[in-house]
mmCIF file of C-alpha atoms and ligand atoms in Angstrom:
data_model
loop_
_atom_site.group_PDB
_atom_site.id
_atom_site.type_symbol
_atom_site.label_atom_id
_atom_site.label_comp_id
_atom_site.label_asym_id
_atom_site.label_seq_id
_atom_site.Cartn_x
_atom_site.Cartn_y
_atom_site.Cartn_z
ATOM 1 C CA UNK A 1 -22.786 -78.483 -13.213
ATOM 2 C CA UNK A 2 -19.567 -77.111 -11.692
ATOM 3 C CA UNK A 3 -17.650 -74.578 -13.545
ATOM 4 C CA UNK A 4 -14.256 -72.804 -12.767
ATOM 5 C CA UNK A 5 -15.515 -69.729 -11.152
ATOM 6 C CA UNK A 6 -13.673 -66.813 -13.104
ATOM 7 C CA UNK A 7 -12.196 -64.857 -10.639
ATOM 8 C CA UNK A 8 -10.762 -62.312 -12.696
ATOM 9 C CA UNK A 9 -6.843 -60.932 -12.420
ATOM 10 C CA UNK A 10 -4.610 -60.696 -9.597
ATOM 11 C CA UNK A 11 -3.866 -63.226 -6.723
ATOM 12 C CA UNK A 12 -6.859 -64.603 -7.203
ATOM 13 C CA UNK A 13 -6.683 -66.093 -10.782
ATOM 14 C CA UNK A 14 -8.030 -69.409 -12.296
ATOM 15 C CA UNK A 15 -4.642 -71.506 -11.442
ATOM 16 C CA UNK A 16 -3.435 -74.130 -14.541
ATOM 17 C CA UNK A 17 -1.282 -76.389 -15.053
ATOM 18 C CA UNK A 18 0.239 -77.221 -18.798
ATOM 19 C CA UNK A 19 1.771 -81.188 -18.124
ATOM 20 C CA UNK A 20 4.660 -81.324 -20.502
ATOM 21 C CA UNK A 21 4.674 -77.837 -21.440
ATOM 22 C CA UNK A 22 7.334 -78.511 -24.129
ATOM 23 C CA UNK A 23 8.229 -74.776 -25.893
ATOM 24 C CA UNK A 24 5.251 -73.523 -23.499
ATOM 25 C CA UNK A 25 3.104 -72.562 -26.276
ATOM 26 C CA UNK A 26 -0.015 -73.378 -24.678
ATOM 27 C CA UNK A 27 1.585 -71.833 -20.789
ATOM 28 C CA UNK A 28 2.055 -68.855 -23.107
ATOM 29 C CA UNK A 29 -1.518 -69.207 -24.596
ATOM 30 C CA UNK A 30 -3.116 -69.788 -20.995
ATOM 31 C CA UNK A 31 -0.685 -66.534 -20.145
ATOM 32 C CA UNK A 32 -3.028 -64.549 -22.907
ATOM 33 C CA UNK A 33 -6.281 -65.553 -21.717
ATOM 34 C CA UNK A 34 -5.244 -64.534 -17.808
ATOM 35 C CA UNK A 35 -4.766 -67.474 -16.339
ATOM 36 C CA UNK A 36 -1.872 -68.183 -13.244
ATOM 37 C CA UNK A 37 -0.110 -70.716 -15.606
ATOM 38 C CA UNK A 38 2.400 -73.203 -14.847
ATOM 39 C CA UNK A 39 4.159 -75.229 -16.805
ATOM 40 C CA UNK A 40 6.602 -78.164 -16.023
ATOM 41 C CA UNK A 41 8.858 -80.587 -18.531
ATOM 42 C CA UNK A 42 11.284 -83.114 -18.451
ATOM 43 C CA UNK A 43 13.246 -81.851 -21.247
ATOM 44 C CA UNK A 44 15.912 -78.956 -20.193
ATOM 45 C CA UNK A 45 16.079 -77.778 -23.975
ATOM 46 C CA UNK A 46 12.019 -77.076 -23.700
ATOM 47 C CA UNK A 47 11.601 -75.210 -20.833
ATOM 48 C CA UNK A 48 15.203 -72.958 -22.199
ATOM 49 C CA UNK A 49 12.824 -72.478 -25.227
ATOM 50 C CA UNK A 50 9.933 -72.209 -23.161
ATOM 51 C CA UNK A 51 10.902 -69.397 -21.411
ATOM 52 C CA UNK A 52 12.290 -67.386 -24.287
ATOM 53 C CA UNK A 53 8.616 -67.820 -25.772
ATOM 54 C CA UNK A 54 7.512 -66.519 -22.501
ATOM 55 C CA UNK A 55 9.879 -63.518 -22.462
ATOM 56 C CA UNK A 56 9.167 -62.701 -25.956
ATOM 57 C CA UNK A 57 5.507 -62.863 -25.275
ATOM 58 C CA UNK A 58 6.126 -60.662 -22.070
ATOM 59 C CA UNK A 59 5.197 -62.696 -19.141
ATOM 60 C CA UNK A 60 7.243 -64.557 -16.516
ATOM 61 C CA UNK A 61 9.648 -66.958 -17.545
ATOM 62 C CA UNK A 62 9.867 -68.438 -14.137
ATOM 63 C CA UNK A 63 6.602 -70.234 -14.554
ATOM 64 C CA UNK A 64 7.916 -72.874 -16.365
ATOM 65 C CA UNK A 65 10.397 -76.003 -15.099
ATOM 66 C CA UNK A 66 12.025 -79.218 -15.119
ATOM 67 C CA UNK A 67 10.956 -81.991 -13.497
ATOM 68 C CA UNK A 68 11.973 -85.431 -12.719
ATOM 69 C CA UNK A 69 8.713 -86.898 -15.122
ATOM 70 C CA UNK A 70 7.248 -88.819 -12.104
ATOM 71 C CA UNK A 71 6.377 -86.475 -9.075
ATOM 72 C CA UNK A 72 4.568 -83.792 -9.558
ATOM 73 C CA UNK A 73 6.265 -81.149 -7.557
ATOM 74 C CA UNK A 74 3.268 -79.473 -7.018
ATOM 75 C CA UNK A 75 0.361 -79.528 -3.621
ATOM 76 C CA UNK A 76 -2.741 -81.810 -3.732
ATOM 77 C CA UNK A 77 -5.684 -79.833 -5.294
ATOM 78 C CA UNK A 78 -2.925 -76.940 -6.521
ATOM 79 C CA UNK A 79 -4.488 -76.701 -10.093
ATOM 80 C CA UNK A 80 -8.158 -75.675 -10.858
ATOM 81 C CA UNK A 81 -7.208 -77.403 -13.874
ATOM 82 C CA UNK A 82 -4.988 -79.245 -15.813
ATOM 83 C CA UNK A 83 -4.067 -79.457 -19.596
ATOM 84 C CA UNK A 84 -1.790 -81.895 -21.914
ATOM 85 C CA UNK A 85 -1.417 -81.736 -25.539
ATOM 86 C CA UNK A 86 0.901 -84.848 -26.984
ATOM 87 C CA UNK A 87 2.488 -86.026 -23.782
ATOM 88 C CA UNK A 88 -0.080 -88.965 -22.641
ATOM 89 C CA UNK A 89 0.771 -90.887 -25.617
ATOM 90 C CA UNK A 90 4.259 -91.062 -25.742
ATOM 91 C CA UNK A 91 4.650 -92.255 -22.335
ATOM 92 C CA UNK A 92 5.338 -95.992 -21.485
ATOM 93 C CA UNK A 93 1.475 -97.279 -20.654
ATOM 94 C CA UNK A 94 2.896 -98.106 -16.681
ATOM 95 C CA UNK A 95 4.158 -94.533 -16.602
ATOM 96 C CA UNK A 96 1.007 -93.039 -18.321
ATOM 97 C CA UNK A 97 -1.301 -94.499 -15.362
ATOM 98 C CA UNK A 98 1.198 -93.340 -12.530
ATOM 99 C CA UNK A 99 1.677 -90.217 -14.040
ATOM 100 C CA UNK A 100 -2.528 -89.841 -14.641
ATOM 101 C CA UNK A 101 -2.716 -90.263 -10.656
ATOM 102 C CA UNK A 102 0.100 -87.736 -10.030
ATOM 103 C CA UNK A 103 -2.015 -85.273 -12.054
ATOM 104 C CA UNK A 104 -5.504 -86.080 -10.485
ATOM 105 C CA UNK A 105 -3.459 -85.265 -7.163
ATOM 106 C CA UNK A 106 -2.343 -81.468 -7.834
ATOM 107 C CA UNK A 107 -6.267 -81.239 -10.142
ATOM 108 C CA UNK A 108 -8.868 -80.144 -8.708
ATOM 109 C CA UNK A 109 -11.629 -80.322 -10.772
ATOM 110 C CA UNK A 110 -10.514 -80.569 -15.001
ATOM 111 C CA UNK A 111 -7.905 -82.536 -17.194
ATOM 112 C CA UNK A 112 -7.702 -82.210 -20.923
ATOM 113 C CA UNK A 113 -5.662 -84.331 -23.089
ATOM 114 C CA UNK A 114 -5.502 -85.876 -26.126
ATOM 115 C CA UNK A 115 -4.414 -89.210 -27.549
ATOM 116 C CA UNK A 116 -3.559 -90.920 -30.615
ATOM 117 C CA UNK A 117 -5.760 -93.239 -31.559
ATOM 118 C CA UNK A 118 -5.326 -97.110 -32.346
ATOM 119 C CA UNK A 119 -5.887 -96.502 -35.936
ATOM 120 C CA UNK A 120 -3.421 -94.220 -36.396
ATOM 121 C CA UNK A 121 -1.025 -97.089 -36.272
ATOM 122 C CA UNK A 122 -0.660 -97.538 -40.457
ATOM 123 C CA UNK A 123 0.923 -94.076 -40.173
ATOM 124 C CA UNK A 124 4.270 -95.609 -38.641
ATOM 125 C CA UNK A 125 6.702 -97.507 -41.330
ATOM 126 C CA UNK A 126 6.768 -101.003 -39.178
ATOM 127 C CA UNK A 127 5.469 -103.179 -41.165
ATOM 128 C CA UNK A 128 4.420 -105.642 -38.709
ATOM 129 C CA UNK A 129 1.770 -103.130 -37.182
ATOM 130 C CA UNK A 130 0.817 -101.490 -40.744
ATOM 131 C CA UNK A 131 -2.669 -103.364 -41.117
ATOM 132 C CA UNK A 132 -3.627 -103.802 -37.876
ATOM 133 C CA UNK A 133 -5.756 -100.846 -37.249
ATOM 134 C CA UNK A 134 -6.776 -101.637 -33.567
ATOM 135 C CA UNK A 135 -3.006 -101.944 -32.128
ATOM 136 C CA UNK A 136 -3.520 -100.308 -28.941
ATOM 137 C CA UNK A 137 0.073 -101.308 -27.998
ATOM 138 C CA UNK A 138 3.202 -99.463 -28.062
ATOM 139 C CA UNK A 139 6.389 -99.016 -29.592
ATOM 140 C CA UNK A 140 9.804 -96.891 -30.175
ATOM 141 C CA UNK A 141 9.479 -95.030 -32.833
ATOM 142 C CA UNK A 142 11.867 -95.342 -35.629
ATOM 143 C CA UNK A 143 10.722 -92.114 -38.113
ATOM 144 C CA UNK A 144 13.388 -89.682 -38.445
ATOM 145 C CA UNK A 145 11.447 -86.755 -36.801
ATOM 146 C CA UNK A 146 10.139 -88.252 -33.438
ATOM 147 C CA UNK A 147 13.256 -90.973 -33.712
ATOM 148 C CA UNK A 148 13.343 -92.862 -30.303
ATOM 149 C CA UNK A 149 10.263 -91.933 -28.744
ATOM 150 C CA UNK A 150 7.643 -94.041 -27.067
ATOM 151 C CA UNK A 151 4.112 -94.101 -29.425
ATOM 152 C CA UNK A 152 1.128 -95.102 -27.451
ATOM 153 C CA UNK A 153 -1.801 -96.234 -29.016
ATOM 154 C CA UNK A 154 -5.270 -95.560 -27.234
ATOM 155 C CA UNK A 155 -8.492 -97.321 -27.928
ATOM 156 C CA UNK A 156 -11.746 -96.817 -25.595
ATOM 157 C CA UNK A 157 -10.565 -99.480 -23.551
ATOM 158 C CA UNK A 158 -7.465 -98.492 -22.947
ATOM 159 C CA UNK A 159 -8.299 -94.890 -22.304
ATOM 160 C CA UNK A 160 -10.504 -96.460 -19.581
ATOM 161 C CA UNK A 161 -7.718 -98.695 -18.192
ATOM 162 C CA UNK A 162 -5.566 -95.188 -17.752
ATOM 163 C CA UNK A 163 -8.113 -93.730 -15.273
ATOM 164 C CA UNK A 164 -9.063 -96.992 -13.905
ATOM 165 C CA UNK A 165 -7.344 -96.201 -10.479
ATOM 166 C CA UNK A 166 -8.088 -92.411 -10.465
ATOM 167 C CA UNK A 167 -10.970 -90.414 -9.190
ATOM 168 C CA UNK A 168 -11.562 -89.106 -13.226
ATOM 169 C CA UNK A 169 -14.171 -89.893 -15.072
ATOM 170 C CA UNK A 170 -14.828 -88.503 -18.870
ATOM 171 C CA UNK A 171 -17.160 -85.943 -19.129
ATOM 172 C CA UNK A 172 -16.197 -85.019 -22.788
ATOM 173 C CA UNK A 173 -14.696 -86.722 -25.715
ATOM 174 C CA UNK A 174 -14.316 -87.133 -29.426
ATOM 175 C CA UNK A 175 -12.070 -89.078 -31.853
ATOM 176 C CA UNK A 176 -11.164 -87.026 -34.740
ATOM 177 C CA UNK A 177 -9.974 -88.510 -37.469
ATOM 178 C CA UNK A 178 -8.629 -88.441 -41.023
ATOM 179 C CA UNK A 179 -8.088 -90.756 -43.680
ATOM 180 C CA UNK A 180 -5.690 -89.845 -46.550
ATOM 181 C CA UNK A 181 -7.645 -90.811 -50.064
ATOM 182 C CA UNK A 182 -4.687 -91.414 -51.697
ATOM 183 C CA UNK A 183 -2.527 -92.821 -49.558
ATOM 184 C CA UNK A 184 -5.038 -94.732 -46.978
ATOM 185 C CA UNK A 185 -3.187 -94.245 -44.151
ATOM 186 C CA UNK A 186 -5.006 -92.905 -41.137
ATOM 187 C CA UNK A 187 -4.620 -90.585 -38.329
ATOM 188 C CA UNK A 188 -7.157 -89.930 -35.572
ATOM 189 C CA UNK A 189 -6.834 -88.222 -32.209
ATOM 190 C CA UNK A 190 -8.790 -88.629 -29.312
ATOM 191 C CA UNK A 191 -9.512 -85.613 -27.134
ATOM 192 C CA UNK A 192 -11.018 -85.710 -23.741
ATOM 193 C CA UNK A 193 -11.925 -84.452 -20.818
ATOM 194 C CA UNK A 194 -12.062 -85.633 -17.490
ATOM 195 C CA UNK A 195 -13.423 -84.423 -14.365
ATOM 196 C CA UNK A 196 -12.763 -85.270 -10.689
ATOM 197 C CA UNK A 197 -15.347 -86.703 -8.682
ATOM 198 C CA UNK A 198 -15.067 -86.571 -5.279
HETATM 199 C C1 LIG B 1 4.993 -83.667 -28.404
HETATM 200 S S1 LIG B 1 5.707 -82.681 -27.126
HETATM 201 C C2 LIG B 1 4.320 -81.668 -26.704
HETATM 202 C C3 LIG B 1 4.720 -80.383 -26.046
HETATM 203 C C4 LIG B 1 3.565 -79.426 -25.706
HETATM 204 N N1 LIG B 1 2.586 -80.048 -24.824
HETATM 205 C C5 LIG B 1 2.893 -78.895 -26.936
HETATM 206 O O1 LIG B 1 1.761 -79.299 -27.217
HETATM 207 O O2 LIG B 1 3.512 -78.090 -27.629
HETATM 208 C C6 LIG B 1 5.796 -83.828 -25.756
HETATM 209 C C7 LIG B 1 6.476 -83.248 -24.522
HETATM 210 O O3 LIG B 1 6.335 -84.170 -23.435
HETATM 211 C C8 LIG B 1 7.503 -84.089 -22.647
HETATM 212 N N2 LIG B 1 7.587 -85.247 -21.746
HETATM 213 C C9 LIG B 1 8.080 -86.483 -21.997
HETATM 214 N N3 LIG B 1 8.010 -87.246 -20.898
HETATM 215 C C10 LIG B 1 7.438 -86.479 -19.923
HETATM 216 C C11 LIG B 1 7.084 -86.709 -18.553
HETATM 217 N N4 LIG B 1 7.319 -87.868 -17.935
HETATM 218 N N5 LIG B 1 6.499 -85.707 -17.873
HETATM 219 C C12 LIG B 1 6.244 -84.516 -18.478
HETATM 220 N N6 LIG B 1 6.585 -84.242 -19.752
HETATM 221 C C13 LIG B 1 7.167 -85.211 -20.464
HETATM 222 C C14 LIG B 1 8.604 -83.996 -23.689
HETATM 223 O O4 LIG B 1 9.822 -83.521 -23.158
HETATM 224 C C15 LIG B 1 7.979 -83.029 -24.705
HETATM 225 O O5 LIG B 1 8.295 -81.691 -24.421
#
């Protein structure tokens, strides 16, 4: 099996990317475990937080930046790896795929993400989704605290649909979920990773 050779500190670190870095808690995190990280965003307000994270933390701020959320401005095979945490899913689907082949471009060998799953969907107040548990659609979301955003919803065969066209296959998964007694409602995330065969 191939692993990411540790090479140790220096010029010669494990190289990562963190795709929609947001505040840059998990740059800062990849920072901490010695890893060249990079993190890029399309949100200006982020990566201004982002790099006062980084400067409290104590490492360089100028490894995080904007971007225009379509290319990847970034060389083929730049990354060893690649990670995302909430960004997949609250892309457009058509965007998602595009953007999945922009990061199997700068990856060499790893991408982990997660997703929201399908049954997640009775979590959101629209009532014409609330019982359907296998939506694998999308929508705008109208709750106060992620007002206006794109939710994604995966199921298997969507997730395979989004890496259809890429050189990725899965070499790890689970869904994890949890299901309020009281309430009934539902939340489940998959996680996954995917490896590059070439
Ligand atoms: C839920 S936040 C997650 C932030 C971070 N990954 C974390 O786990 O803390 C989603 C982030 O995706 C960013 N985003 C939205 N569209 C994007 C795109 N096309 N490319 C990269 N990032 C994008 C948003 O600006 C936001 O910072």
């Amino acid at each position: 099996m191939w692993r990411i050779p540790y090479r140790g500190g220096g010029a010669d670190k494990i190289r990562g990317l963190d795709f929609g870095c947001g505040i840059g808690r998990i740059t800062a995190l990849m920072c901490e475990f010695g890893i060249d990280a990079h993190g890029i965003d399309i949100s200006e307000n982020a990566i201004s937080e982002a790099k006062n994270v980084l400067e409290l933390a104590g490492f360089n701020t100028s490894i995080v930046s904007i971007y225009d959320g379509q290319n990847i401005p970034f060389n083929n095979n730049f990354f060893d790896f690649t990670i995302s945490e909430g960004v997949i899913d609250s892309l457009p689907f058509s965007l998602a795929k595009k953007l999945l082949k922009e990061i199997e471009r700068v990856t060499k060998k790893f991408f982990y993400f997660s997703l929201i799953s399908s049954s997640s969907v009775s979590l959101f107040n629209s009532n014409s989704y609330q019982k359907d548990g296998e939506f694998n659609g999308e929508f705008v979301v109208q709750e106060k605290h992620e007002f206006g955003t794109i939710q994604s919803f995966y199921n298997m065969k969507k997730i395979k649909e989004l890496i259809k066209e890429t050189k990725f296959q899965i070499v790890w998964g689970e869904l994890i979920e949890n299901h309020d007694i009281f309430t009934k409602y539902s939340h489940g995330r998959y996680h996954l990773v995917l490896e590059k065969i070439t």
